[in-house]
mmCIF file of C-alpha atoms in Angstrom:
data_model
loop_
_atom_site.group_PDB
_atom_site.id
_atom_site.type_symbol
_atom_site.label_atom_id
_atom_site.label_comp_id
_atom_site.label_asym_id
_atom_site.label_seq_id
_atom_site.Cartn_x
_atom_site.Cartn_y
_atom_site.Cartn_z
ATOM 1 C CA UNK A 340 0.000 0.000 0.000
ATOM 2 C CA UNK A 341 2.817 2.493 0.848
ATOM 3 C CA UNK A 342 3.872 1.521 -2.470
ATOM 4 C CA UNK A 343 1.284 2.411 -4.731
ATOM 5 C CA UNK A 344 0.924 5.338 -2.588
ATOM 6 C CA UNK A 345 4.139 6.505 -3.971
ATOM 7 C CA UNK A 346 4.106 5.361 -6.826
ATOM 8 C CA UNK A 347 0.623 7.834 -7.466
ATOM 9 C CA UNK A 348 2.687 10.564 -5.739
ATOM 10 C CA UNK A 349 5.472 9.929 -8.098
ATOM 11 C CA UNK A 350 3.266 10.087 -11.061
ATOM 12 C CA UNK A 351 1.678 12.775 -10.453
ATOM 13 C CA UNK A 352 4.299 14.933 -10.184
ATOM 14 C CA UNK A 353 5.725 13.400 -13.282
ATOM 15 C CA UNK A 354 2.574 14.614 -14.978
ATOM 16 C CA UNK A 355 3.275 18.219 -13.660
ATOM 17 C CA UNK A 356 6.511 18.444 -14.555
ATOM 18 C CA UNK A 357 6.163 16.861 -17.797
ATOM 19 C CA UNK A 358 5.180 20.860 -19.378
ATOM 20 C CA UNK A 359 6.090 23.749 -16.678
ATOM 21 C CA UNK A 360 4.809 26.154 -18.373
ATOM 22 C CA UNK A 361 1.575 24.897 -18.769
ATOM 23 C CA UNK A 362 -0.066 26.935 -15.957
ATOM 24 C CA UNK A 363 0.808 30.024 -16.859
ATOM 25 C CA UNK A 364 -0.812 29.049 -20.683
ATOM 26 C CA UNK A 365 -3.918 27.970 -18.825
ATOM 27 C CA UNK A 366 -3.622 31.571 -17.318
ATOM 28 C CA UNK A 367 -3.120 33.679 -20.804
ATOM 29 C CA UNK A 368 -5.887 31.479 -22.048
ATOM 30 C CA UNK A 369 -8.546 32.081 -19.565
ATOM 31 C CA UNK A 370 -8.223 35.736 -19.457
ATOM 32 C CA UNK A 371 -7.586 35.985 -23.090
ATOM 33 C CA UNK A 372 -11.122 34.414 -22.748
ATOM 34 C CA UNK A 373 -12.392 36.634 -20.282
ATOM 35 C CA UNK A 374 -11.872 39.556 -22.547
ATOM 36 C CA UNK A 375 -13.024 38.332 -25.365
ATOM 37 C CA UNK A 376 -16.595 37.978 -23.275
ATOM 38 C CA UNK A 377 -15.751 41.450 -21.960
ATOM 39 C CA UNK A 378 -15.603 42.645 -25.083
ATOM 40 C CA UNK A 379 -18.546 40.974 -26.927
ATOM 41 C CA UNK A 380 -16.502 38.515 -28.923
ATOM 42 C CA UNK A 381 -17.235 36.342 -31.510
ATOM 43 C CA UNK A 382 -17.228 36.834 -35.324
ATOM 44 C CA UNK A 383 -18.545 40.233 -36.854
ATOM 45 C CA UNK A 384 -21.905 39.455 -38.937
ATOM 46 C CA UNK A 385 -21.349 40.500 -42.695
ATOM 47 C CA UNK A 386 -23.083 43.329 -44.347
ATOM 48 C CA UNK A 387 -25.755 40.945 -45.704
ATOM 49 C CA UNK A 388 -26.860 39.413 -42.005
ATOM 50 C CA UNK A 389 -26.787 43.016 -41.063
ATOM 51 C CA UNK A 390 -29.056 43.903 -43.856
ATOM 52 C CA UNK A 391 -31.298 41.639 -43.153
ATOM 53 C CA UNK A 392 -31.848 41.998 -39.200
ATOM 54 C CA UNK A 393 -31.733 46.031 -39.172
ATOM 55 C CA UNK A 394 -32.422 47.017 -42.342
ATOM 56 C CA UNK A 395 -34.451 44.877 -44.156
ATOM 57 C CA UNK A 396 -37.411 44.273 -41.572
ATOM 58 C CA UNK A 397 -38.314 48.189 -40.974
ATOM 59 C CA UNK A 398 -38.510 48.871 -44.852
ATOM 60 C CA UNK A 399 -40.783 46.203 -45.163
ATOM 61 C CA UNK A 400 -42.932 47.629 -42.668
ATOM 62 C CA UNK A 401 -42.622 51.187 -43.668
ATOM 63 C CA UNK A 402 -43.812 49.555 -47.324
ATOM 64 C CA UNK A 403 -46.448 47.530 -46.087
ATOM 65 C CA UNK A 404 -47.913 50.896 -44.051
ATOM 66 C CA UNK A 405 -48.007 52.413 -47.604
ATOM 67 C CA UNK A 406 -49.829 49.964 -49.153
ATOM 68 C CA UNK A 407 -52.500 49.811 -46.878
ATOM 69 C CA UNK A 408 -52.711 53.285 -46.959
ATOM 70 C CA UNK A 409 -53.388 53.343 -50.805
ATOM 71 C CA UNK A 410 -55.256 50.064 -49.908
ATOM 72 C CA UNK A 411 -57.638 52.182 -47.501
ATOM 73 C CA UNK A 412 -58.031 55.203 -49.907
ATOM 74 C CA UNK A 413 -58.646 52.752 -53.031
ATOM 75 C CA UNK A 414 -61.822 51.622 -50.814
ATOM 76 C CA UNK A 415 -63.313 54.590 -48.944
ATOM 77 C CA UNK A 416 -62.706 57.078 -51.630
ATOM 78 C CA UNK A 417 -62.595 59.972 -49.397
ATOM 79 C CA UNK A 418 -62.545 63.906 -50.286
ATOM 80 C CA UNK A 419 -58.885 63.887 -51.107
ATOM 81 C CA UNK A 420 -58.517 67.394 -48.692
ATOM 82 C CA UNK A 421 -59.553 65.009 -46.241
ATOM 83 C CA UNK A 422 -57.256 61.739 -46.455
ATOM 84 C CA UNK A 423 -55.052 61.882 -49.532
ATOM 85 C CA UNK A 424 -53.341 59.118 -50.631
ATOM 86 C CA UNK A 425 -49.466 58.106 -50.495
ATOM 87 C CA UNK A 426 -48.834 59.504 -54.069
ATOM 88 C CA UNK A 427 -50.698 63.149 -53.347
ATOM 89 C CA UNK A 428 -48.590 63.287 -50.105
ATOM 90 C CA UNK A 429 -45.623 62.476 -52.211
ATOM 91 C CA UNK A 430 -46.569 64.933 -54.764
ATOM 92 C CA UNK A 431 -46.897 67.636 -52.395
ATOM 93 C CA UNK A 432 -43.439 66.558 -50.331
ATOM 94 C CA UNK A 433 -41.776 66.674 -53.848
ATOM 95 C CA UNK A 434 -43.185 70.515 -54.605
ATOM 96 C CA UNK A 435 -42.479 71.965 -50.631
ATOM 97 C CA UNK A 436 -38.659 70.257 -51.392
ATOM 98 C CA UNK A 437 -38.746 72.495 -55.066
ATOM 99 C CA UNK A 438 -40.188 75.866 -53.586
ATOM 100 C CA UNK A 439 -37.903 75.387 -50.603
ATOM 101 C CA UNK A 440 -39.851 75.681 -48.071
ATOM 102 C CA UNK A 441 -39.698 72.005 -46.697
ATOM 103 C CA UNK A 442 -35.862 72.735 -46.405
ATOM 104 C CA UNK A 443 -35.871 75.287 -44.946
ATOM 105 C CA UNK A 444 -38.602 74.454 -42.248
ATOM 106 C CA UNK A 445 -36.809 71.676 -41.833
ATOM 107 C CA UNK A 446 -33.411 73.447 -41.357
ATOM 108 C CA UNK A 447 -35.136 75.845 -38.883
ATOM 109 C CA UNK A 448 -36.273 73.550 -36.495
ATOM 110 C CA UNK A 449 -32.991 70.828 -36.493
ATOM 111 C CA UNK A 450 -31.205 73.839 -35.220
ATOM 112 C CA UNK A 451 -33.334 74.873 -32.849
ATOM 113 C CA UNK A 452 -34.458 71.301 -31.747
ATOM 114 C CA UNK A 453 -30.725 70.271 -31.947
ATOM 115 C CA UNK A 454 -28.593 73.602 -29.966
ATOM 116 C CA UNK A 455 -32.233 73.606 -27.767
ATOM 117 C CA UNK A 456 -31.152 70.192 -26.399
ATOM 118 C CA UNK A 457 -27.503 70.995 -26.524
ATOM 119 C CA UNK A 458 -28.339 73.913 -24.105
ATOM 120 C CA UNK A 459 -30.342 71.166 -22.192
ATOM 121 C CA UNK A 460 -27.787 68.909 -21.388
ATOM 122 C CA UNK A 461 -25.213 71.775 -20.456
ATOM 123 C CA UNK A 462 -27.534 72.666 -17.962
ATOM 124 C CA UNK A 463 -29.157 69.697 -16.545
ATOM 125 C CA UNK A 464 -25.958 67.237 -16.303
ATOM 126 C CA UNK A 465 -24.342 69.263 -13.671
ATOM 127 C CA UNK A 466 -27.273 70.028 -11.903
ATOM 128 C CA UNK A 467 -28.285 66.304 -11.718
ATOM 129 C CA UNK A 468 -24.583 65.862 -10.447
ATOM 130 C CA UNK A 469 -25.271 68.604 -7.841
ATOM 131 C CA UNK A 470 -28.457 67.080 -7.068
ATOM 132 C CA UNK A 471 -27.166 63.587 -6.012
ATOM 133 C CA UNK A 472 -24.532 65.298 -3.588
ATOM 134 C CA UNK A 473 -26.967 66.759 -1.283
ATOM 135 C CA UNK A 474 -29.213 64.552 -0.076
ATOM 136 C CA UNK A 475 -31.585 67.398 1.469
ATOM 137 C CA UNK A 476 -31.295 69.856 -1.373
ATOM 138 C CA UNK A 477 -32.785 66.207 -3.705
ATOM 139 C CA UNK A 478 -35.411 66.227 -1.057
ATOM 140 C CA UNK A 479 -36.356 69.935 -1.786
ATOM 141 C CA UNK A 480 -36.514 69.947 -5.356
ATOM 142 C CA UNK A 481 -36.644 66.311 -6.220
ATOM 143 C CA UNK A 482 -40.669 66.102 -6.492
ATOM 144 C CA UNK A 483 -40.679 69.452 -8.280
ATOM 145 C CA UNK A 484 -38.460 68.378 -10.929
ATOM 146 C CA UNK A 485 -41.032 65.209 -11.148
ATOM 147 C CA UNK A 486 -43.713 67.155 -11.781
ATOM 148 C CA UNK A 487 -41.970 69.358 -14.349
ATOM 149 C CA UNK A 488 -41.082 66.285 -16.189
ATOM 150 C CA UNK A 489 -45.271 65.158 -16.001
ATOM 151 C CA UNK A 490 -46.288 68.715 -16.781
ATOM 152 C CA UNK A 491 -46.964 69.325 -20.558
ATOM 153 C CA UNK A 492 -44.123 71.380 -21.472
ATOM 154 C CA UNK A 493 -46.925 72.973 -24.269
ATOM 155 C CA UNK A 494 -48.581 74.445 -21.241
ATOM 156 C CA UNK A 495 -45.381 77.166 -20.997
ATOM 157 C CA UNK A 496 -46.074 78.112 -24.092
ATOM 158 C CA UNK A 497 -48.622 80.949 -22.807
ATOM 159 C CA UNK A 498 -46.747 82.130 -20.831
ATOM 160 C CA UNK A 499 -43.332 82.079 -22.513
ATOM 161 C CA UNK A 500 -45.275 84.130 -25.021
ATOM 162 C CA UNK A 501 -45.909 87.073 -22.443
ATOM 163 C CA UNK A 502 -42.658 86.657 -21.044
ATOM 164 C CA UNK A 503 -40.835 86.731 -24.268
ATOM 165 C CA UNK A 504 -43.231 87.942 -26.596
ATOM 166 C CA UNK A 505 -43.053 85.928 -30.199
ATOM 167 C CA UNK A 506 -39.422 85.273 -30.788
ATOM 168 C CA UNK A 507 -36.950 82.360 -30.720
ATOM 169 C CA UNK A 508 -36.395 82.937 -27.032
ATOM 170 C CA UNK A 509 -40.508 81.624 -26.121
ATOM 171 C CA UNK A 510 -39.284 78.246 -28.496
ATOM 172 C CA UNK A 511 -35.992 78.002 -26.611
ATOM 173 C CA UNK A 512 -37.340 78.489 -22.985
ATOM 174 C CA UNK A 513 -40.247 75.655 -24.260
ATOM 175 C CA UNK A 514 -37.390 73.119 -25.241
ATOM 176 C CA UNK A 515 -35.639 73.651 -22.169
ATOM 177 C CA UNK A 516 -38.226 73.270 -19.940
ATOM 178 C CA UNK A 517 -39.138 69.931 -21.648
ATOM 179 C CA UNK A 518 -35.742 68.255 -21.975
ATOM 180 C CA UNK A 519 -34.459 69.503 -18.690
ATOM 181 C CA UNK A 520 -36.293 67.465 -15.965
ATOM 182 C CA UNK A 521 -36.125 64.417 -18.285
ATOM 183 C CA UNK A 522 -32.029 64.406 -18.213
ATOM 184 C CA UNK A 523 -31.871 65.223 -14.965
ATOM 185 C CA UNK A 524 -34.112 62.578 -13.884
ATOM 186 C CA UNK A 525 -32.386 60.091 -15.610
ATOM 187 C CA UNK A 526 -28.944 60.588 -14.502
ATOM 188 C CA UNK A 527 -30.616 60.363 -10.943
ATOM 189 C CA UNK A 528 -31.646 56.953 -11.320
ATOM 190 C CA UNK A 529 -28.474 56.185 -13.201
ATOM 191 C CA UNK A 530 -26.799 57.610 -10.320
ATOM 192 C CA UNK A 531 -29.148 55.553 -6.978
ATOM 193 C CA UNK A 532 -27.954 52.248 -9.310
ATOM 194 C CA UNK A 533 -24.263 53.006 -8.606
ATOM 195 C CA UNK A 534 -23.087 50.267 -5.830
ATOM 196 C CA UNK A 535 -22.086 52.066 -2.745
ATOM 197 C CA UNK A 536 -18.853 50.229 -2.532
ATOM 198 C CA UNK A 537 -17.506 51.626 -5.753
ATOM 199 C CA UNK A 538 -18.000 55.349 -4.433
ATOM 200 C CA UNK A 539 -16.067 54.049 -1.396
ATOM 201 C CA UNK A 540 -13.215 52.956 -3.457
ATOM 202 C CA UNK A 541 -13.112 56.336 -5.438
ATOM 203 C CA UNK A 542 -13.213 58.184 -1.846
ATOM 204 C CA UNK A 543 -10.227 56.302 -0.654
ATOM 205 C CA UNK A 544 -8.000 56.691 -3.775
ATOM 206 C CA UNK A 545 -8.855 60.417 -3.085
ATOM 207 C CA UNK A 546 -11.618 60.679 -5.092
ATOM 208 C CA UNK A 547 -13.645 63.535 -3.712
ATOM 209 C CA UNK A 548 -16.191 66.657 -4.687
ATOM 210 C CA UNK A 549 -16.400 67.556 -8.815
ATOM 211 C CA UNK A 550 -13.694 64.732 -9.248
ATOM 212 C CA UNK A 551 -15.445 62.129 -7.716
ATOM 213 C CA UNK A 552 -18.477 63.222 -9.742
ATOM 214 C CA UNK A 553 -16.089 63.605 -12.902
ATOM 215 C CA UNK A 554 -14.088 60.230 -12.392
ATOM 216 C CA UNK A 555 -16.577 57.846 -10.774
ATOM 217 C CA UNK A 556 -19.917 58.933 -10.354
ATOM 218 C CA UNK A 557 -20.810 60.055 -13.969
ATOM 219 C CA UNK A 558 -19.263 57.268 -16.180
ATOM 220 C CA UNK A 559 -20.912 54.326 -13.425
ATOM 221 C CA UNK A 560 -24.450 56.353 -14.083
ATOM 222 C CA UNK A 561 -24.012 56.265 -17.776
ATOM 223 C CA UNK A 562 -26.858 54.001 -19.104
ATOM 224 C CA UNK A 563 -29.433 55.834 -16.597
ATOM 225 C CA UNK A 564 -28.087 59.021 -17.810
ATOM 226 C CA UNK A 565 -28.263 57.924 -21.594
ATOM 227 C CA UNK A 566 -31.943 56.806 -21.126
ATOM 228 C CA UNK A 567 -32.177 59.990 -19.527
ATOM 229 C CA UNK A 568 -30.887 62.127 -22.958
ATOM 230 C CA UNK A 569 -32.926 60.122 -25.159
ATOM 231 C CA UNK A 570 -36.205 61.127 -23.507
ATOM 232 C CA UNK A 571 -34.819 64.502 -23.017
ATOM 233 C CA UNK A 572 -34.489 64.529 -26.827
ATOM 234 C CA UNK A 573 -37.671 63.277 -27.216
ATOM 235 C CA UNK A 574 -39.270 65.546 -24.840
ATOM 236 C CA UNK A 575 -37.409 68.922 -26.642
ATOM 237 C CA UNK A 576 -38.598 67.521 -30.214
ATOM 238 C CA UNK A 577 -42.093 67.559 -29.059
ATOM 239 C CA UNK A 578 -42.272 70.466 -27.180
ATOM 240 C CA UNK A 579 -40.245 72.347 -30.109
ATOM 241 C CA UNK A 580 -42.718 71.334 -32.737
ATOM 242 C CA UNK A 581 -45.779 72.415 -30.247
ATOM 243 C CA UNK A 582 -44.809 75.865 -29.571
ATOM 244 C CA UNK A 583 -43.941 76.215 -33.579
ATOM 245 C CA UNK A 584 -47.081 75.111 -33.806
ATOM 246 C CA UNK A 585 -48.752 77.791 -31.041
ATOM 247 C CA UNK A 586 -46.256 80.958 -31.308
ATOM 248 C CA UNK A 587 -46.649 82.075 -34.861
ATOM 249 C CA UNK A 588 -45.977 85.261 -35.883
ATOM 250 C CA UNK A 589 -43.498 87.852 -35.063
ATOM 251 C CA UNK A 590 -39.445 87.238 -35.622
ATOM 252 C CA UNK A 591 -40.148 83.408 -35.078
ATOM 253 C CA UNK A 592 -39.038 81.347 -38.275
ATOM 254 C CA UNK A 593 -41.026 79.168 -40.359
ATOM 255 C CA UNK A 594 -40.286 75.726 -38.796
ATOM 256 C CA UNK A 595 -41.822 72.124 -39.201
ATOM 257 C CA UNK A 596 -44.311 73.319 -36.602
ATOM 258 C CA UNK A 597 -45.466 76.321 -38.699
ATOM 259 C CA UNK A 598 -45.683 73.956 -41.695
ATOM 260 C CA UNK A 599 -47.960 72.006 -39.799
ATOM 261 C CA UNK A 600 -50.187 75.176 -38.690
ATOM 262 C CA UNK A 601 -49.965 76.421 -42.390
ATOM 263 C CA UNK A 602 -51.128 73.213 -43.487
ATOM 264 C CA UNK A 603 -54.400 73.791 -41.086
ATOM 265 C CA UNK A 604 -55.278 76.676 -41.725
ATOM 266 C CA UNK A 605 -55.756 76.596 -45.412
ATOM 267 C CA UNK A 606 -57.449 72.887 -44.560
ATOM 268 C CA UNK A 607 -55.138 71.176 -47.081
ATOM 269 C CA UNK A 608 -54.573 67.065 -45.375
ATOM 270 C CA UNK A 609 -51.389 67.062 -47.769
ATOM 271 C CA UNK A 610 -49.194 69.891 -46.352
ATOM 272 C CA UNK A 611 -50.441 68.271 -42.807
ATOM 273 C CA UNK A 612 -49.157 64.940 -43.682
ATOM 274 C CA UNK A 613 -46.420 66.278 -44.940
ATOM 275 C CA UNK A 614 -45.446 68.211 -41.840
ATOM 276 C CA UNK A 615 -46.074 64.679 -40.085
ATOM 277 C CA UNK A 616 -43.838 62.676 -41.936
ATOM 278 C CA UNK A 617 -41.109 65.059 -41.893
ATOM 279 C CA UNK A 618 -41.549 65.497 -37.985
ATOM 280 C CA UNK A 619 -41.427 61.442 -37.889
ATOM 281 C CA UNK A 620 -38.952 61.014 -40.231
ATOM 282 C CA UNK A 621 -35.912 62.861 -38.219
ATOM 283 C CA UNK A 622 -37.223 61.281 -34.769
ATOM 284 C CA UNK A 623 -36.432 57.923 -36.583
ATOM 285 C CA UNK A 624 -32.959 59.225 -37.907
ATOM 286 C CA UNK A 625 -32.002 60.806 -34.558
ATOM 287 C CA UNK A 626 -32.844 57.267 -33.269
ATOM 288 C CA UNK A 627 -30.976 55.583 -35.640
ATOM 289 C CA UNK A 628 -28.107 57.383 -36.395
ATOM 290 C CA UNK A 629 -27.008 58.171 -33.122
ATOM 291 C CA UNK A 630 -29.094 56.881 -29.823
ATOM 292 C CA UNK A 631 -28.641 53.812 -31.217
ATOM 293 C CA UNK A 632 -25.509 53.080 -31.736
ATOM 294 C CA UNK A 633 -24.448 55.131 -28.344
ATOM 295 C CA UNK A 634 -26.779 52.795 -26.308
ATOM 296 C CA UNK A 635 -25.099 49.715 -28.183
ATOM 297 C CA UNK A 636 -20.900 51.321 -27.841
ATOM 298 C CA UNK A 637 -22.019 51.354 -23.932
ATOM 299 C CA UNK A 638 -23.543 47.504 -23.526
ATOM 300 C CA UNK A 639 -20.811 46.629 -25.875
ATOM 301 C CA UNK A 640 -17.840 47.856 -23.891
ATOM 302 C CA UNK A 641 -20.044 46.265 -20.732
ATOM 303 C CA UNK A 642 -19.711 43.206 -22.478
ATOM 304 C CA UNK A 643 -23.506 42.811 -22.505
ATOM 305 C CA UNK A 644 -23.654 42.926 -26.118
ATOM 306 C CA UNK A 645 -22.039 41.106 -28.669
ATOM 307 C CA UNK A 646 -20.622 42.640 -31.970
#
């Protein structure tokens, strides 16, 4: 018995010496591994696959939505100021592009939507930051800020008008107070999902104040605080295109919104619809072109997400 005992000892060690340097391999290989998963490994999908999962399936829909459109107006026959069909709509998006004033509408309120929500997120990010430091000062304003974010931001309109009188300030001071609750609440949450222990490591490797906030507390509260721009975005779009819809007049500029109002008030369904699609149309491109792949970059380098 002793000696098989030794003979087992023997031959095991003979099996770990037979490759010394096959630990450390097993090491390289498991956290080659390890950041592979980290990284959301695995073979890139071609252009076709691509295609096909992204591309493909909303065309298809967007087509389909056409044709029962034309479907629908085929059947009812309605008054075509009423519900005009897909080619009308496209006739009239065709002749606002020609006489410019589609562009230009168009132009109008990208800038203002776009430098509105810029403004926004200037604002709101370091007030959200601000926020999360004092716990009393949250307590104070925290529910107010709710109930901005609830509030209609169409409902300052009124009153932005007798503040500011019709000018691009009443639009601005709309956008703001639409986005601004929206990114602020959202880098809150972002911010109450941050484990406690990894503000305690920041504090000890003397992590404190702005830098904390800067270093640690911002880039851990970065998916609540990207949820929290995209329905800030979508907040400012909406409450841009309602007071261009309300303040008319005065040194505003013709925007989507006043394409919309011009469109009602001479009762014509195709300059509406066109209005429409052209306020859905860059919603779906903001979406696409860059929430989109921001929200993927950040579960990708989570290694949530493969490529």
């Amino acid at each position: 018995m002793p000696a098989d005992a030794s003979s087992v000892t023997r031959t095991r060690s003979d099996q770990a010496g037979q490759n010394p340097d096959q630990e450390p391999r097993d090491n390289a290989a498991a956290l080659a591994g390890l950041d592979a998963l980290q990284a959301g490994g695995g073979p890139r999908r071609s252009r076709g696959e691509i295609f096909r999962t992204r591309v493909a399936p909303p065309l298809i829909a967007l087509l389909a939505a056409v044709m029962v459109w034309q479907l629908v107006v085929a059947l009812v026959d309605p008054r075509p100021d009423i519900m005009p069909g897909p080619l009308t709509v496209g006739r009239q998006v065709w002749a606002s592009v020609l006489d410019g004033s589609l562009p230009g509408a168009l132009a109008t309120s990208l800038w203002r939507g776009v430098s509105g929500f810029l403004i926004a997120v200037l604002v709101a990010t370091p007030l959200a930051l601000l926020i999360a430091q004092w716990a009393g000062l949250r307590s104070a304003i925290g529910p107010l800020i709710t109930g901005l974010q609830v509030l209609p931001s169409v409902a300052w309109v009124p009153a932005a008008i007798v503040w500011f009188g019709l000018s691009d300030a009443t639009v601005y001071f709309v956008v703001l107070m639409g986005a601004i609750p929206s990114i602020v609440n959202g880098m809150l949450s972002g911010i109450d999902q941050i484990p406690p222990q990894l503000l305690k490591a920041g504090r000890v490797l003397g992590a404190e104040g702005w830098k904390l906030a800067a270093k640690v507390v911002l880039p851990a509260a970065m998916p609540g605080y990207v949820a929290g721009l995209k329905q800030g975005w979508a907040f400012s779009w909406r409450s841009l295109m309602g007071a261009e819809l309300i303040a008319i007049g005065g040194s505003i500029g013709f925007g989507l919104g006043s394409l919309l109002a011009q469109g009602r008030t001479v009762s014509d369904m195709a300059i509406v619809l066109t209005a429409v699609l052209s306020i859905l149309l860059v919603g779906i491109v903001v979406e696409l072109l860059f929430f989109n792949p921001l929200e993927k970059r950040l579960l990708r380098g989570r290694g949530l997400l493969a490529r």
